[in-house]
Coordinates of C-alpha atoms in Angstrom, one line a residue:
Chain B
M7 CA 105.8 89.2 93.8
Q8 CA 103.0 91.7 94.3
T9 CA 102.0 93.0 97.7
S10 CA 98.5 92.8 99.1
D11 CA 95.9 95.2 97.9
R12 CA 95.2 96.5 101.3
V13 CA 98.3 98.5 102.0
R14 CA 100.8 98.3 104.7
T15 CA 101.3 101.5 106.6
D16 CA 105.0 102.2 106.5
T17 CA 106.2 103.9 109.6
G18 CA 107.4 107.4 109.1
Q19 CA 105.2 107.9 106.0
A20 CA 102.5 110.5 106.2
K21 CA 98.8 109.5 106.4
I22 CA 96.8 108.8 103.4
D23 CA 95.6 111.9 101.6
A24 CA 92.3 110.8 100.3
E25 CA 89.9 107.9 100.6
P26 CA 90.9 104.8 98.5
A27 CA 89.0 104.5 95.3
G28 CA 85.6 102.8 95.6
S29 CA 85.5 102.3 99.3
P30 CA 83.4 99.1 99.7
P31 CA 79.9 99.4 101.1
A32 CA 79.2 98.2 104.6
G33 CA 77.8 94.8 105.4
L34 CA 78.7 91.2 105.9
F35 CA 78.7 90.4 102.2
A36 CA 81.1 93.2 101.4
G37 CA 83.3 92.2 104.3
L38 CA 83.5 88.7 102.9
R39 CA 84.3 90.0 99.5
R40 CA 87.0 92.2 100.8
A41 CA 88.5 89.3 102.7
A42 CA 88.4 87.2 99.6
T43 CA 89.9 90.0 97.5
G44 CA 92.8 90.4 100.0
L45 CA 93.5 86.7 100.1
F46 CA 93.3 86.1 96.4
A47 CA 95.2 89.3 95.6
Y48 CA 98.3 87.2 96.1
P49 CA 98.0 85.5 92.8
V50 CA 98.9 82.0 93.7
T51 CA 96.8 81.6 96.9
G52 CA 93.6 80.6 95.2
P53 CA 95.0 77.8 92.9
L54 CA 97.2 76.5 95.7
V55 CA 94.3 76.2 98.1
A56 CA 92.3 74.4 95.4
L57 CA 95.1 72.0 94.6
I58 CA 95.6 71.1 98.3
L59 CA 91.9 70.6 98.8
I60 CA 91.7 68.3 95.7
L61 CA 94.8 66.4 96.9
I62 CA 93.2 65.9 100.3
V63 CA 89.9 64.7 98.9
F64 CA 91.5 62.1 96.6
S65 CA 93.9 60.9 99.4
V66 CA 90.9 60.3 101.7
T67 CA 88.5 58.8 99.1
T68 CA 90.9 56.5 97.3
S69 CA 93.6 54.1 98.5
T70 CA 95.7 54.3 95.4
F71 CA 96.1 58.0 94.9
L72 CA 98.5 59.1 97.7
N73 CA 101.8 57.4 97.1
A74 CA 105.1 58.6 95.8
G75 CA 104.8 56.6 92.6
N76 CA 101.5 58.1 91.6
L77 CA 102.6 61.6 92.5
S78 CA 105.6 61.4 90.3
L79 CA 103.4 60.0 87.6
I80 CA 101.2 63.1 87.9
F81 CA 104.2 65.2 87.3
Q82 CA 105.0 63.2 84.2
Q83 CA 101.4 63.6 82.9
S84 CA 101.6 67.3 83.5
V85 CA 104.7 68.2 81.5
V86 CA 103.3 68.6 78.0
V87 CA 100.3 70.7 78.8
G88 CA 102.3 72.4 81.6
T89 CA 105.0 73.5 79.1
L90 CA 102.5 74.6 76.5
A91 CA 100.7 76.5 79.2
L92 CA 103.8 78.5 80.0
G93 CA 103.7 80.0 76.5
Q94 CA 99.9 80.4 76.8
T95 CA 100.4 82.3 80.1
L96 CA 102.6 84.9 78.4
I97 CA 100.1 85.4 75.7
I98 CA 97.1 85.7 78.0
L99 CA 99.0 88.2 80.2
V100 CA 99.0 90.6 77.2
S101 CA 95.3 90.0 76.8
G102 CA 95.8 87.6 73.9
I103 CA 94.9 83.9 73.5
D104 CA 96.5 81.1 71.4
L105 CA 94.3 78.4 70.0
A106 CA 97.1 77.2 67.7
N107 CA 99.7 76.2 70.2
G108 CA 98.9 72.5 70.1
A109 CA 98.9 72.5 66.3
I110 CA 102.2 74.4 66.2
M111 CA 103.7 71.9 68.6
V112 CA 102.5 68.9 66.5
L113 CA 103.8 70.5 63.2
G114 CA 107.2 70.9 64.9
M115 CA 107.1 67.3 66.1
V116 CA 106.3 65.8 62.7
V117 CA 108.8 67.9 60.9
A118 CA 111.5 66.9 63.5
G119 CA 110.3 63.3 63.3
S120 CA 110.5 63.1 59.5
I121 CA 114.0 64.5 59.4
A122 CA 115.1 62.2 62.2
A123 CA 113.6 59.2 60.2
N124 CA 116.1 60.1 57.5
G125 CA 118.9 59.7 60.1
D126 CA 119.6 63.1 61.5
P127 CA 117.8 63.6 64.9
M128 CA 119.9 66.7 65.8
L129 CA 119.0 68.5 62.6
G130 CA 115.3 67.4 63.1
M131 CA 115.2 68.9 66.6
L132 CA 116.7 72.2 65.3
V133 CA 114.3 72.4 62.4
G134 CA 111.4 71.5 64.6
L135 CA 112.4 74.4 67.0
A136 CA 112.6 76.8 64.0
V137 CA 109.2 75.6 62.8
C138 CA 107.6 76.4 66.2
I139 CA 109.2 79.8 66.5
V140 CA 108.3 80.8 62.9
A141 CA 104.7 79.6 63.2
A142 CA 104.2 81.3 66.6
S143 CA 105.8 84.5 65.1
I144 CA 103.2 84.4 62.3
N145 CA 100.6 84.7 65.0
G146 CA 102.4 87.6 66.5
L147 CA 102.8 89.3 63.1
I148 CA 99.1 88.9 62.2
I149 CA 98.0 90.3 65.5
T150 CA 100.4 93.2 65.8
R151 CA 100.7 94.2 62.1
F152 CA 97.2 93.5 60.8
R153 CA 95.4 94.1 64.1
L154 CA 93.3 90.9 63.9
P155 CA 91.8 89.7 67.2
P156 CA 94.1 87.0 68.7
F157 CA 91.1 84.6 68.9
I158 CA 90.5 84.8 65.1
A159 CA 94.1 84.9 64.1
T160 CA 95.1 81.8 66.1
L161 CA 91.9 80.0 65.2
G162 CA 92.8 80.4 61.6
L163 CA 96.4 79.3 62.1
F164 CA 95.1 76.3 64.2
T165 CA 93.0 75.0 61.3
I166 CA 95.7 75.7 58.7
L167 CA 98.5 74.0 60.6
T168 CA 96.5 71.0 61.6
A169 CA 95.8 70.3 58.0
A170 CA 99.4 71.2 57.0
A171 CA 100.8 68.6 59.4
R172 CA 98.6 65.9 57.8
L173 CA 99.5 66.9 54.3
Y174 CA 103.1 67.0 55.1
T175 CA 103.1 63.5 56.6
Q176 CA 100.4 62.2 54.3
S177 CA 98.7 61.3 57.6
R178 CA 101.4 58.9 58.6
S179 CA 103.1 58.9 62.1
Y180 CA 106.8 58.8 62.6
P181 CA 108.1 56.5 65.3
I182 CA 111.0 58.0 67.1
N183 CA 114.1 55.9 67.6
S184 CA 116.6 58.6 68.7
D185 CA 117.4 58.4 72.4
F186 CA 118.1 62.1 72.5
M187 CA 114.7 63.0 71.2
T188 CA 112.9 60.8 73.8
I189 CA 115.3 61.6 76.7
L190 CA 112.8 63.8 78.6
G191 CA 110.8 60.7 79.4
E192 CA 113.8 59.2 81.2
G193 CA 115.2 60.1 84.5
P194 CA 116.6 58.8 87.8
S195 CA 114.4 56.2 89.5
F196 CA 113.9 55.6 93.2
G197 CA 111.8 52.5 93.4
L198 CA 108.4 53.4 91.9
V199 CA 109.3 57.1 91.7
T200 CA 110.8 58.3 88.5
I201 CA 111.8 62.0 88.4
T202 CA 112.0 62.5 84.6
Y203 CA 114.3 65.0 83.0
G204 CA 111.0 66.4 81.5
S205 CA 109.7 67.1 84.9
M206 CA 112.9 68.9 85.8
L207 CA 112.8 70.8 82.5
W208 CA 109.3 71.9 83.2
I209 CA 110.2 73.2 86.6
A210 CA 113.3 74.9 85.2
L211 CA 111.4 76.6 82.4
T212 CA 108.8 77.8 84.9
L213 CA 111.5 79.4 87.1
V214 CA 113.2 81.1 84.1
L215 CA 109.9 82.5 82.9
A216 CA 109.0 83.6 86.5
Y217 CA 112.3 85.4 86.7
A218 CA 111.8 87.1 83.3
L219 CA 108.3 88.3 84.3
N220 CA 109.1 89.5 87.8
Q221 CA 112.7 90.7 87.6
T222 CA 113.2 92.3 84.2
A223 CA 111.9 95.4 82.5
W224 CA 110.4 93.2 79.7
G225 CA 108.2 91.5 82.4
V226 CA 107.0 94.7 83.8
R227 CA 106.0 95.8 80.3
V228 CA 104.2 92.6 79.6
Y229 CA 102.0 93.2 82.7
A230 CA 101.6 96.9 81.8
I231 CA 100.4 96.1 78.3
G232 CA 97.9 93.5 79.6
N233 CA 96.7 96.0 82.1
S234 CA 96.4 99.0 79.8
P235 CA 97.9 99.1 76.3
A236 CA 97.1 102.8 76.1
A237 CA 99.0 103.7 79.3
A238 CA 101.9 101.5 78.2
R239 CA 102.1 103.3 74.9
L240 CA 101.8 106.8 76.4
N241 CA 104.7 105.9 78.7
G242 CA 106.9 105.0 75.8
V243 CA 106.6 101.3 75.8
N244 CA 106.9 99.7 72.3
V245 CA 103.6 97.8 72.7
N246 CA 103.6 96.0 69.4
G247 CA 107.3 95.0 69.8
V248 CA 106.6 93.4 73.2
I249 CA 103.5 91.6 72.0
F250 CA 105.4 90.2 69.1
S251 CA 108.2 89.1 71.4
V252 CA 105.6 87.3 73.6
Y253 CA 104.2 85.3 70.7
A254 CA 107.6 84.4 69.3
L255 CA 108.9 83.4 72.7
A256 CA 105.8 81.3 73.3
G257 CA 107.0 79.3 70.2
V258 CA 110.1 78.3 72.0
F259 CA 108.0 76.9 74.8
Y260 CA 105.8 75.0 72.3
A261 CA 109.0 73.4 70.9
F262 CA 110.0 72.3 74.4
A263 CA 106.5 71.0 74.8
G264 CA 106.9 68.9 71.6
W265 CA 110.2 67.5 73.0
Q266 CA 108.3 66.7 76.2
A267 CA 105.6 65.0 74.2
L268 CA 108.1 62.7 72.4
G269 CA 109.5 61.7 75.8
R270 CA 106.0 60.7 76.9
T271 CA 105.1 58.9 73.7
P272 CA 107.8 58.3 71.2
I273 CA 105.7 58.9 68.1
A274 CA 105.3 62.0 66.0
D275 CA 101.6 61.8 65.2
P276 CA 100.0 64.5 63.1
S277 CA 96.6 63.8 64.6
G278 CA 97.8 63.9 68.2
Y279 CA 97.2 66.6 70.9
Q280 CA 94.0 67.9 69.2
I281 CA 92.7 69.7 72.3
A282 CA 96.0 70.5 73.9
N283 CA 95.2 74.2 73.1
L284 CA 92.1 74.1 75.3
D285 CA 93.9 72.1 78.0
S286 CA 96.6 74.8 78.1
I287 CA 94.1 77.6 78.4
T288 CA 92.4 75.6 81.2
A289 CA 95.6 75.3 83.1
V290 CA 96.3 79.0 82.7
V291 CA 92.9 80.1 83.8
I292 CA 92.6 77.7 86.7
G293 CA 96.1 79.0 87.7
G294 CA 94.6 82.4 88.3
T295 CA 95.8 84.3 85.3
S296 CA 93.1 86.8 84.2
L297 CA 91.7 86.4 80.7
F298 CA 91.6 90.2 80.6
G299 CA 95.4 90.3 80.8
G300 CA 97.8 92.0 83.2
R301 CA 97.2 89.7 86.2
G302 CA 98.6 86.3 87.1
G303 CA 101.8 84.5 86.4
V304 CA 103.5 81.3 85.7
A305 CA 103.6 80.0 89.3
G306 CA 99.8 79.9 89.1
T307 CA 99.9 78.2 85.7
F308 CA 102.3 75.5 87.1
I309 CA 99.7 74.8 89.8
G310 CA 96.9 75.0 87.3
A311 CA 98.4 72.4 85.1
L312 CA 98.8 70.1 88.1
I313 CA 95.2 70.7 89.1
V314 CA 94.0 69.6 85.7
V315 CA 96.1 66.4 85.8
V316 CA 95.3 65.6 89.4
L317 CA 91.6 65.8 88.7
K318 CA 91.9 63.4 85.8
N319 CA 94.3 61.1 87.7
G320 CA 92.3 61.1 90.9
L321 CA 88.9 60.6 89.3
T322 CA 90.4 57.7 87.3
Q323 CA 91.7 56.2 90.6
A324 CA 88.2 56.6 92.1
G325 CA 86.9 54.7 89.1
I326 CA 84.8 57.6 87.7
D327 CA 84.0 57.8 84.0
S328 CA 86.3 60.1 82.0
L329 CA 83.3 62.1 80.8
Y330 CA 82.7 63.1 84.4
Q331 CA 86.3 64.2 84.5
Q332 CA 85.7 66.5 81.6
I333 CA 82.6 67.9 83.4
A334 CA 84.6 68.5 86.5
T335 CA 87.3 70.4 84.6
G336 CA 84.7 72.5 82.8
F337 CA 83.2 73.5 86.2
L338 CA 86.6 74.5 87.4
V339 CA 87.2 76.7 84.4
I340 CA 83.9 78.5 84.9
L341 CA 84.6 78.8 88.6
A342 CA 88.0 80.3 88.0
V343 CA 86.9 82.8 85.4
G344 CA 83.9 83.7 87.5
A345 CA 86.0 84.4 90.5
D346 CA 88.3 86.6 88.4
Q347 CA 85.3 88.5 87.0
Y348 CA 83.8 89.0 90.4
L349 CA 86.9 89.9 92.3
G350 CA 88.3 92.0 89.6
R351 CA 85.2 94.0 89.0
G352 CA 85.7 96.7 91.6
Q353 CA 89.4 97.1 90.8
R354 CA 89.5 97.7 87.1
A355 CA 89.7 101.3 86.2
Chain X
M29 CA 127.7 127.7 66.5
N30 CA 124.8 129.2 68.3
T31 CA 125.6 132.9 68.8
Q32 CA 122.2 134.3 69.6
P33 CA 121.6 135.7 73.1
T34 CA 120.0 133.3 75.5
T35 CA 116.3 133.6 75.6
P36 CA 114.1 133.3 78.7
L37 CA 111.8 131.0 76.6
A38 CA 111.7 127.3 77.3
M39 CA 109.8 126.7 74.2
Q40 CA 108.6 128.7 71.2
A41 CA 106.7 128.1 68.0
T42 CA 106.0 130.4 65.1
G43 CA 103.6 130.2 62.1
L44 CA 102.4 126.6 62.7
T45 CA 99.9 125.4 60.2
K46 CA 98.2 122.0 59.9
R47 CA 95.4 121.1 57.5
Y48 CA 93.4 117.9 57.3
G49 CA 91.8 118.1 53.9
H50 CA 89.7 121.3 53.9
V51 CA 89.8 121.6 57.7
V52 CA 92.4 124.0 58.9
A53 CA 93.3 122.9 62.4
L54 CA 96.3 125.3 62.8
D55 CA 96.3 128.6 60.9
G56 CA 99.7 130.2 61.5
A57 CA 99.6 129.6 65.2
D58 CA 102.4 131.1 67.5
F59 CA 103.3 129.9 70.9
E60 CA 105.7 130.9 73.7
L61 CA 106.5 129.4 77.0
A62 CA 108.8 131.1 79.5
K63 CA 111.1 129.2 81.8
G64 CA 109.6 128.3 85.1
E65 CA 106.1 129.5 84.4
I66 CA 102.7 127.9 84.3
L67 CA 101.1 128.9 81.0
A68 CA 97.5 128.0 80.6
V69 CA 96.2 127.3 77.1
V70 CA 92.5 128.0 76.8
G71 CA 90.1 128.1 73.9
D72 CA 86.7 127.0 72.7
N73 CA 86.1 123.5 71.5
G74 CA 87.5 123.2 68.0
A75 CA 89.8 126.2 68.4
G76 CA 92.8 124.0 67.7
K77 CA 94.2 123.6 71.2
S78 CA 94.7 119.8 70.8
S79 CA 96.4 120.3 67.4
L80 CA 98.8 122.8 68.9
I81 CA 99.7 120.5 71.7
K82 CA 100.1 117.6 69.3
V83 CA 102.7 119.5 67.4
L84 CA 104.5 120.6 70.6
T85 CA 104.6 117.0 71.8
G86 CA 105.7 115.5 68.5
A87 CA 102.4 113.6 68.0
T88 CA 101.7 115.5 64.8
I89 CA 104.1 117.0 62.2
P90 CA 103.0 120.5 61.1
D91 CA 102.6 121.4 57.4
S92 CA 104.7 124.5 58.1
G93 CA 106.0 126.6 61.0
T94 CA 108.9 126.2 63.4
V95 CA 109.3 124.9 66.9
F96 CA 112.2 126.0 69.2
V97 CA 113.3 124.5 72.4
D98 CA 115.6 126.6 74.5
G99 CA 116.1 128.8 71.5
A100 CA 117.2 126.0 69.2
E101 CA 115.1 124.9 66.3
V102 CA 113.8 121.3 66.6
H103 CA 111.9 118.9 64.3
F104 CA 110.0 116.4 66.3
K105 CA 109.3 113.2 64.3
N106 CA 107.3 111.4 67.0
P107 CA 106.5 111.7 70.7
L108 CA 109.8 110.0 71.5
S109 CA 111.8 112.8 70.0
A110 CA 109.9 115.4 72.0
R111 CA 110.5 113.3 75.1
L112 CA 114.2 113.2 74.4
A113 CA 114.2 117.0 74.1
G114 CA 112.9 117.1 77.7
I115 CA 109.2 117.6 77.0
E116 CA 106.8 115.2 78.9
T117 CA 103.1 115.1 78.5
V118 CA 100.3 113.9 80.8
Y119 CA 97.4 113.0 78.5
Q120 CA 93.8 113.4 79.3
E121 CA 93.0 109.7 79.7
L122 CA 94.8 108.6 82.9
A123 CA 98.1 107.3 81.7
V124 CA 98.8 104.9 84.5
A125 CA 98.8 101.1 84.6
T126 CA 96.5 100.3 87.5
Q127 CA 97.9 96.8 88.2
L128 CA 101.4 98.1 88.6
N129 CA 102.6 99.8 91.8
I130 CA 103.5 103.5 92.1
A131 CA 107.3 102.9 91.6
Q132 CA 106.7 100.6 88.6
N133 CA 104.5 103.3 87.0
L134 CA 107.0 106.1 87.6
F135 CA 109.7 104.0 85.9
L136 CA 107.6 102.3 83.2
G137 CA 109.5 102.4 80.0
R138 CA 112.7 103.6 81.8
E139 CA 113.4 100.9 84.2
L140 CA 116.7 100.8 86.1
R141 CA 118.8 97.7 86.0
K142 CA 121.2 96.4 88.7
P143 CA 124.8 97.3 88.2
G144 CA 127.3 94.6 87.0
L145 CA 126.5 91.2 85.5
R146 CA 123.1 90.9 87.1
G147 CA 122.0 93.9 85.2
Q148 CA 123.9 93.5 82.0
I149 CA 123.6 89.7 81.4
F150 CA 120.6 88.8 83.5
R151 CA 118.7 92.1 82.8
Q152 CA 117.7 92.2 86.5
L153 CA 115.7 95.2 87.6
D154 CA 117.1 97.3 90.5
K155 CA 113.8 97.3 92.4
S156 CA 115.1 98.8 95.6
R157 CA 116.8 101.7 93.8
M158 CA 113.7 102.4 91.8
R159 CA 111.5 102.3 95.0
Q160 CA 113.9 104.6 96.8
Q161 CA 114.1 107.2 94.0
A162 CA 110.3 107.0 93.5
A163 CA 109.7 107.6 97.2
D164 CA 112.1 110.5 97.3
H165 CA 110.6 112.1 94.3
M166 CA 107.0 111.7 95.6
K167 CA 108.2 113.2 98.9
N168 CA 109.9 116.2 97.2
L169 CA 106.6 116.9 95.3
G170 CA 104.7 116.7 98.6
I171 CA 102.6 113.8 97.4
R172 CA 101.5 111.8 100.4
I173 CA 101.0 108.1 99.9
Q174 CA 101.1 105.2 102.2
S175 CA 103.5 103.0 100.4
I176 CA 105.4 103.2 97.1
N177 CA 104.5 99.5 96.6
Q178 CA 100.8 100.3 96.5
K179 CA 99.1 99.2 93.3
V180 CA 97.7 102.3 91.5
E181 CA 94.3 100.7 91.5
T182 CA 94.1 101.3 95.2
L183 CA 94.5 105.1 94.8
S184 CA 91.8 107.7 94.3
G185 CA 91.4 109.5 91.0
G186 CA 93.3 112.5 92.4
Q187 CA 96.2 110.4 93.6
R188 CA 96.4 108.5 90.3
Q189 CA 96.6 111.9 88.5
A190 CA 99.2 112.9 91.0
V191 CA 101.2 109.8 90.0
A192 CA 100.9 110.7 86.3
V193 CA 102.0 114.3 87.0
A194 CA 104.9 113.1 89.2
R195 CA 106.0 110.8 86.4
A196 CA 106.1 113.6 83.9
A197 CA 107.9 115.9 86.3
A198 CA 110.5 113.2 87.0
W199 CA 111.4 112.7 83.3
G200 CA 110.6 116.1 81.8
K201 CA 113.9 118.1 81.9
R202 CA 112.3 121.2 80.5
V203 CA 108.6 121.2 80.0
V204 CA 105.6 119.3 81.4
I205 CA 102.4 119.5 79.3
L206 CA 99.2 118.7 81.1
D207 CA 96.0 118.0 79.1
E208 CA 92.9 118.6 81.2
P209 CA 94.5 117.2 84.4
T210 CA 91.5 118.0 86.6
A211 CA 88.7 117.2 84.2
A212 CA 87.6 114.0 86.1
L213 CA 88.3 115.2 89.6
G214 CA 86.2 116.6 92.5
V215 CA 86.9 119.9 94.2
R216 CA 89.3 118.7 96.9
E217 CA 91.2 116.5 94.5
T218 CA 91.4 119.3 92.0
N219 CA 93.0 121.5 94.6
Q220 CA 95.5 118.8 95.4
V221 CA 96.5 118.4 91.8
L222 CA 96.7 122.2 91.3
N223 CA 99.0 122.5 94.3
L224 CA 101.1 119.8 92.9
I225 CA 101.4 121.6 89.5
T226 CA 102.6 124.7 91.3
R227 CA 105.3 122.7 93.1
V228 CA 106.4 121.2 89.8
R229 CA 106.8 124.8 88.5
D230 CA 108.7 125.8 91.7
Q231 CA 111.2 123.0 91.0
G232 CA 112.1 125.0 87.9
L233 CA 110.1 123.3 85.2
S234 CA 107.9 125.0 82.7
V235 CA 104.3 123.9 82.7
V236 CA 101.7 124.1 79.9
L237 CA 98.2 123.6 81.4
I238 CA 95.4 122.9 78.9
S239 CA 92.1 123.5 80.7
H240 CA 88.5 124.3 80.3
S241 CA 88.2 125.3 83.9
M242 CA 88.6 129.1 84.3
P243 CA 88.8 128.9 88.1
D244 CA 91.7 126.4 87.8
V245 CA 93.4 128.6 85.3
F246 CA 93.1 131.8 87.3
Q247 CA 94.2 130.0 90.5
I248 CA 97.6 128.8 89.3
A249 CA 98.5 130.2 85.8
D250 CA 101.2 132.8 85.4
R251 CA 100.0 133.7 81.9
I252 CA 97.1 132.6 79.7
H253 CA 97.4 131.7 76.1
I254 CA 94.0 132.2 74.4
H255 CA 93.6 130.1 71.3
R256 CA 90.9 131.0 68.7
L257 CA 90.2 129.9 65.2
G258 CA 93.4 127.9 64.8
R259 CA 95.8 130.5 66.1
R260 CA 96.9 132.4 69.2
A261 CA 94.6 135.4 69.7
V262 CA 96.6 136.9 72.6
V263 CA 98.6 136.0 75.7
V264 CA 97.3 137.8 78.9
S265 CA 98.2 137.9 82.6
P266 CA 95.5 136.8 85.0
K267 CA 96.5 139.7 87.2
T268 CA 95.5 142.3 84.6
T269 CA 92.7 140.6 82.7
S270 CA 89.5 139.4 84.2
M271 CA 88.0 136.0 83.8
S272 CA 85.0 137.4 81.8
D273 CA 87.4 139.2 79.4
V274 CA 89.3 136.0 78.8
V275 CA 86.1 134.1 78.0
A276 CA 85.0 137.0 75.8
V277 CA 88.2 136.9 73.8
M278 CA 87.9 133.1 73.6
T279 CA 84.4 133.3 72.1
G280 CA 85.1 136.3 69.9
A281 CA 82.8 138.7 71.8
L282 CA 85.8 140.9 72.5
P283 CA 88.6 141.6 70.0
A284 CA 92.1 140.4 71.1
D285 CA 93.6 143.9 71.0
A286 CA 91.1 145.1 73.6
V287 CA 93.0 143.3 76.4
Q288 CA 96.5 143.9 77.6
S289 CA 99.1 141.6 76.0
S290 CA 101.7 139.8 78.1
L291 CA 103.8 138.5 75.2
I292 CA 107.5 138.2 76.0
A293 CA 109.1 137.5 72.6
T294 CA 108.8 140.1 69.8
Q295 CA 110.7 138.0 67.3
P296 CA 111.4 134.3 66.8
P297 CA 115.0 133.3 67.5
L298 CA 117.3 133.0 64.6
P299 CA 117.2 129.6 63.0
S300 CA 120.2 127.5 64.1
A301 CA 121.5 124.2 63.0
S302 CA 120.9 121.8 65.8
H303 CA 118.9 118.7 66.6

């Protein structure tokens, strides 16, 4: 985890040699801004505070929100977008974006579903995984090899794969009968509370990715590339190699998200999860990861996905129209990106 | 077997040429760098300084000519091969990742992993060892910072450049090449970086300093390589040649043989089969 921007003075170390860059101007406003920068420099603080505030508001304003059953339901509702958002976080950390992740997941699901319908669910799962990795790698290839902007490359793939999934299935859905393929919707129950294997998997995947980002050289390089590709290259980092690995690895998370989705609803539907791409970006951005790359992480994304779902869940409990839920989510996105712009301005070199 | 006598030169190049279409960037350029010296490379814009440096750092492959490192002929295919030969470069644009801390920047691309299974199987970084080594290194170079865990974005321009120089000094086994390291800095910060460069030399490394600033050059350089029209005009000592004469040779107002040469090598080393 990163340390605070304002530095500790280690005893025994000599005093600072020169003024820190861009000493902030005097005044109350600057003081507030510095305080906010210090607080939000720890990447998870902002999203966590937001989540707690929203939880408190819904607990006070509705009678049905705060109970163990509903909270476990919120987790179950978060897993698909939350798992997609893990892959999306990686990509946004290297200053990319993936508009195709929902379409990749759906293609993997329908291919797996069609093979399972012919009697071999295990094979279906493996082929579905392969489809997700290959499709995500195509993104990585187009972006690193042909230098297309990630927005355009993934927008193109989104359109192509959405149509491909319908052509492949002739617009039919495949009901899933295999227990193995839907197991992530199951889990031990304690009264009204069900802790699904999908929720556990989501937490486990988040921890594994957090480890990879914070404890391995690959993770340091991911942040370095998002921060400054030129500096990373000059320091001998294989920038294209790392970016490609990020897209390919994101495909693995999309495959897991597809498995989660079958646990939620046991149907492989080629027209499902149309806006899962936008939801995953929303979760990442609300979670405090910078769209400019190089700042943020999966802990924030985990919280960000929960915030998105808690908003929907809580506003539903409060009896508010789902269109207002969308408006609320939109405001949050703008707020999160605005805060990043504002707080990040003085710091970027 | 390499039977030639050991040379005091850390690096040498002879007859380098490089053409881009009709443009001749290097026109039979020679170069020599003694062990443990600061060699300034000066020249007017378009004289071919950058092309020379690109060849020495492996960024460009010359059309002809030979490069020697420690007396042995080398053929750099890319910047990595120059780096593996012990030549590190600090480029003009600040080559630091501002969101990473000082220790992460020093070890970027060469991270240390924990010993045993945690390093080999789980690829876990040895953060404490990297912090310790980074702190020791910064201390040895006399770079004063508050904490090695400080993000580079919290540092001043001079301190950031110091981190970049320290990084090159840490990994360069033979030669550190600095491309306009003080171009973006104020007077006080310039002096700090110049002092740092002399300390890098005093640790036994050879330093190539590309600079437009004559006061900087005369403050710290042991010798001055004057580049003109795609080749080396002359190498002079700042002790025997005045600043105005250096500028005059640079611009062609004074012929190169009008100043006292400080060349060391009279001949290139014999070609040898290595690298």
